[in-house]
Structure formats: structure tokens, C-alpha cells
Amino acid sequence: MVQLYLDVPSTLDKAAKTFEALRECTYATKSLGSSGQTEIMTCDCGKTAGSDEVMCGDNSDCINRLTSIECIGDRCGCSGDCGNRRFQRHQHAQVDVFGAGPKGFGVRALADIKADGFIYEYTGEVVDQARFLRRKRQYEQQGITHFYFMMLQKDEFIDATLKGSIARFCNHSCSPNAYIDKWVVGPKLRMGLFAKRDIAAGEEITFDYNVDRYGAAAQPCYCYEANCTGWLGGKTQTNGLALPPLVADALGLTIEEEEEWQSQFPKNQKRKDLDAELAESLPVKPLDVQDVSRLMAALMQQKAEPWLSRKLVDRIFVSQDQSVHIEVMRMHGYEIFASLLTLHNAEEKLAEKVLQTLACWPQMTRNKISSSKIEGVVKGIAESAEDSGVQEQARELLDAWSALQMAYRIPRRERDASKDAASETETTASVPDSPKPTPVSRNTQARLPPGWEQKTSSNRTVYYINAKTQETSDRVPDQRELKRLREVQRELEAEKEREAARQALLREEREKQAEILDKIIADAVAAEVINVEAESTPPSSVPTPGEDTPHGSKKPVSLQKRYTILLAKYVPKIVWRYEPQLGRDRCKRHAHDIVRLLVEKELKRENLEVPDELTDERKKKVRHFVVPYMEKALAHYLKKGKRVADGKPSDLTAKRQKA
Ligand SMILES: [Zn+2]
Ligand SMILES: [Zn+2]
Ligand SMILES: [Zn+2]
């Protein structure tokens, strides 16, 4: 029987005099209370034009809300009507302080509160471990009997003893109707009270003080329940389980399973002493799609214990169901993994598990990889991990990612233009990496867009069909989603066409370039051939080289041209020796080909210095390339000549034999 305190007078004014009200936490040092999120995480909720629904709300499929992250700023498509900014907007439930008998002050609901509704932020002064211990001693010396310390995260505490919110007056219960939850609000992690079930107006709001039992200081308890130990938190806790509830829940462990695992090690063993073997023995179960958001929320908040994070990642890794991985990617997978790797950068076992998991994600575009900044983090591992296997894994992943392309900028889905005219209309990350898994919908029929019907096939699977277009879908064809996917598809097709046109242009350009180079080589080779001829023939027969040959040109030319000119000075001299056997035209052609090959080789070496003349050593190298090349060409030519001459030695063969 739930007791209601409707007629008890309010003691809010009296209570308010006992502490200083803080709308938001204060921080002893800047770095305290960090959420570890450096990048703003955006949801992909969008508004259907004309609708007045609240976005990112209770029943929405908002990936931020589902992973305990508040939407921030105007990067989401929801900035105006977002229901997921409750901490930022101080959207507290209607509550009041009253005299709760022996427990002192208590907090009661003034109106009904729905399950999971936000009740109040737990504010106070965020302090580190050293300050926490100092303050505890200090308060004891001052005769303060009520401490209001809550563990925010490892070695960080919210002290609401002197400053805070009325959430500090919430009492403990062994059968509470509220729970403490931590939310990522931009750079900070914030703590609040949420309804565990529907709460009626007049009910006292209570929560289990032991949720943050690890590191929590022992404090007197005034609940007087039958199972009360008289103290809360600290060492007095007798039947606690070893795993933080959030993590146990995210691992999908039942209390029995956790107890069984725990029974393997001595009762009083501290968690720090857990050896690797026991950590390994904690069972890991594959995930279901609907459990992904809880696991991702736990991953983001579980900062203290790398081995627990590893277990959570392992749960993703062992899941065979591809839709689980897709859902993890959607639930800020890259961002959360990037911050995990950054936070625990010395934990190579964790890194290994994260890399293994990343490697099995379907990757189609660079967008999420790029926006999450995970590439830089993985690069760091590839360069400095101690374990060469982990390094190798990181490198392989980077290789795979480097082959991916960004999806192009496309317009964000339709927005209410009148309300949102000035806001950003484009986004780089609107192309989904892969199809979304079926969202859990509480009201499937009502959400079907016009023209769509739900059907059941002969093997009893549900599918959806549009009678007009004959389109079918095996998932709920949410109108917004369909429209967006169609838009994305159209845009991708248009982009494909544009890309093809770009490629054609590029090809043309390259061909033109090649033609020009061919001409330069041909000219240069011809000029050299002529020079060589000039050395051995009377000057009268020397034609004047054209004014436009590269030799005479002093214009700045590309690396490729300069190498061509350099090599064209020397190569034909060697090739020319084969003129008696091969003839002038063939030699010119071979010289041309050889110069081109050698220039390509030079360019691959990426040497930016092109000498004016080849050194003797380089000349020798060139000779060692050209001579075998020409010998082969000659052998080939002679063989062909033989075939043509039907076994009879040709004139050319005879010439060669004489030479
Ligand atoms: Zn949202
Ligand atoms: Zn939102
Ligand atoms: Zn108690």
C-alpha cells in the first residue's frame, strides 16, 4: 500500500534555509565531472512538416535519448522542440519538501510522474577524492551528522552537504520509487533522479542510496526498514553484488548469474584485487538489438574499470546478429569507442577488443568514421601500441577505412521552414551507413504512412506493402524514414552521374596531357637522333632543330618534362647503335618507349631535383637498362624476320652477324 502525503504541510521554506540552492553543479577543478565527450553527439530525429510532436521524446527512437545523452545546441534537427534537454532546461517534476517523521525532511510528488520521468537534478559541489576525504573529516569535526555525498564517477563526488538542490532531501528506501541516473550533457556528466515506476501525486520520492555504493562514504540511515543496517554505503554493506548495477544490467546478467560468478572469489575481496582470471570468467552473452542502447549508455558512463568496459565491448563482439552491430554504430558507436580508446589508452586488451569489433562493422561511407574522429585515435594505437599484434590490427583497420569515401552533402530531411528558416540546411552525415534495424514501435498501425498496409505472408512473417507503388518492406515503413531514404537514393544516383561526368572529363584531360608529352618525347628523341647523325655525317646534311624543341626552351617545365628532356639527351645515343639492324624508324620508336619508361621510374622515386646532366654513374645505370632492352628488341625482331623469311637468313641477320 503506497502511502500518500497529501495533507501534510509543506516544509519547503524551512528546508531551503538549511542549504544554499545550486541550479547546476559547481566544480572544484575544471576537469571534474567530465563526460569524456569532446564531440557533440547528434541524433537523427527530424520533424515532419506541420506536425507538432515533441521530438526526441519519451517514445521516440532518438539515439541520444536512448543512450542517456542530451541533445545540445542546434546541430541536431530538433533544436526547437526537443524533449531531450531536461537537465539543460531544468524541466523538473513538481515536487515539494515535507516533514517525513523520523527521517527528517522528505520529498513528495505534487503531481503524477510517469515512469522514467525526470524528477530532479542532483546538484552540489563536485570534488575529487582528496577533497571528499578532507570534507568528510571536517564535517565530522563540525558535528554535521548528515552527509550528502554521491559518487558521480570514479574518484569524483557530488557534495550536496552545504550547497545543492532539494533532491538532497530524498530519503533512502529498500523499495524505492525512483532511481539515480547519469546523463551526458555536453562536456559534463550530470546526475538526476528519475521515476522508477509511475508515481502518484502525494507519494514520497525515495531511491536506493546503495546504487553508488563503491567508494560511497558510510553514512547513517534513517529509514528504519526491517532490513536496515543502520548505515549506508561504505564497508557496512553486507550483501552487495560486485558489479555496478548499470553494468550488470548492460551485460544482461541476472542476479543469480552474478552471484554464481561472484561465489568464485572470497567475500571480502576488493574489486581492485580481482585477478584477470576472474574477470575472464564473467560470462558474456550475445546482445539483442533492443539491449544495445542500455549497453552503450553503460559503456559511456563506466569509466572506472577498463576490464568491465572490455566485457561490455566483448558482448557486442560476440553478437552474430549483424543488426546488433548496425544498431551499435547508430547509437554513437564510433564516438563512444573513440572516447573509450582515448580514456583507457594504456589498456591494450581493451583496445584489441574494440579494434576487433570495429573490424567487423559494415562500412560503406567515411562519414561516421570521419565525424567521430576515431581515425586519429586508431592511428595513435597503430604507432605506439606496445603489442605488435594490436598495432597490426590498427593498421589493417586504417587501411580498410582509407579506401572508403565520404558520402556527399545532401539536404537534411524536410524541416518546418517557417520555424527554422535560419538554421543549417545541409549536413554531411545524413547518408545512413546501412539500413536501420526495425525500430521498436508501440503503435505500428498508426505510424504507417498513407498507401501502406501491413500484411502477413504465408509463413507468418509480417511485411508492409504500398498498394499504389507495389513497394514492399519487411520493416515498418515510417513515412519520414522512407522519404529520407528515397531522397538519399536519388541524391546518390545523381552524384553517381556527376561523378561519371567528372571522370570522363578527367580522362579527356589525361589523354590530352599524354598526347602533349608524347610529342615532347618524340621531338626530343628526333632532335637527339639528328644530333647523333650530325656527329657522324657532314654538317651540310644537318637540318636545323626546330625553335620549339625542349632543348632550346628556357621556360619552366614540369618534373616529367624535365626528366624527359634529360633522358632524351642520352638514351637515343645508345639506341642509335642498333640503327643498322633495326632501321631508323624502329630505333626512334624504341628510344621513345625507353625514355617514357625511365621517366616513369624517375617520377616514382619522387626526387624533386632534376640534374642538368646525367652523372657517369647514372649513365651507366641507364646503359644497363637500355642495352638489354635493345638486345631483346633485336632478338625479337630477328626471330620475326626469320619467320617471315621462312628460315632463310635475312639481310639484316647477315648484317648483325658481321657486326
Ligand atoms: Zn533526437
Ligand atoms: Zn533532440
Ligand atoms: Zn535503511
Coordinates of N, CA, C and O and ligand atoms in Angstrom, one line a residue, residues 43-45 55-57 60-65 71 76 78 82 84, ligand 1:
C43 N 21.6 13.5 -32.7 CA 20.6 12.4 -33.0 C 20.2 12.6 -34.5 O 20.5 13.6 -35.1
D44 N 19.5 11.7 -35.0 CA 19.0 11.8 -36.4 C 17.5 12.0 -36.4 O 16.8 11.7 -37.4
C45 N 16.9 12.6 -35.3 CA 15.5 12.8 -35.3 C 15.2 14.0 -36.3 O 16.0 14.9 -36.4
M55 N 10.0 16.4 -30.4 CA 11.0 15.5 -30.9 C 11.9 14.9 -29.8 O 11.9 15.5 -28.7
C56 N 12.5 13.8 -30.1 CA 13.4 13.2 -29.1 C 12.7 12.9 -27.8 O 13.3 13.0 -26.7
G57 N 11.4 12.6 -27.9 CA 10.6 12.5 -26.7 C 10.7 11.1 -26.1 O 11.5 10.2 -26.5
S60 N 10.2 8.2 -28.5 CA 10.8 8.4 -29.8 C 12.0 7.4 -29.9 O 12.4 6.8 -28.9
D61 N 12.5 7.3 -31.1 CA 13.6 6.4 -31.4 C 14.9 7.2 -31.3 O 15.9 6.9 -32.0
C62 N 14.9 8.3 -30.5 CA 16.1 9.2 -30.5 C 17.3 8.5 -30.0 O 17.3 8.0 -28.8
I63 N 18.4 8.4 -30.8 CA 19.6 7.7 -30.4 C 20.3 8.4 -29.2 O 20.9 7.7 -28.4
N64 N 20.1 9.7 -29.1 CA 20.7 10.4 -27.9 C 20.0 10.0 -26.7 O 20.6 9.6 -25.7
R65 N 18.7 10.1 -26.7 CA 17.9 9.8 -25.5 C 18.1 8.4 -25.1 O 18.2 8.1 -23.9
C71 N 20.5 16.1 -26.1 CA 20.8 16.9 -27.4 C 21.3 18.2 -27.0 O 20.9 18.8 -25.9
C76 N 21.6 19.0 -34.0 CA 20.6 18.0 -34.2 C 19.5 18.7 -35.0 O 19.4 20.0 -35.1
C78 N 16.6 19.0 -34.1 CA 15.5 19.1 -33.2 C 15.6 20.3 -32.3 O 14.8 20.4 -31.3
C82 N 12.8 20.0 -28.9 CA 13.5 18.8 -28.4 C 13.0 18.5 -27.0 O 13.0 19.3 -26.1
N84 N 14.5 16.3 -25.2 CA 15.7 15.6 -24.7 C 16.7 16.6 -24.2 O 17.9 16.5 -24.4
Ligands
ZN1 ZN 16.6 13.0 -31.0

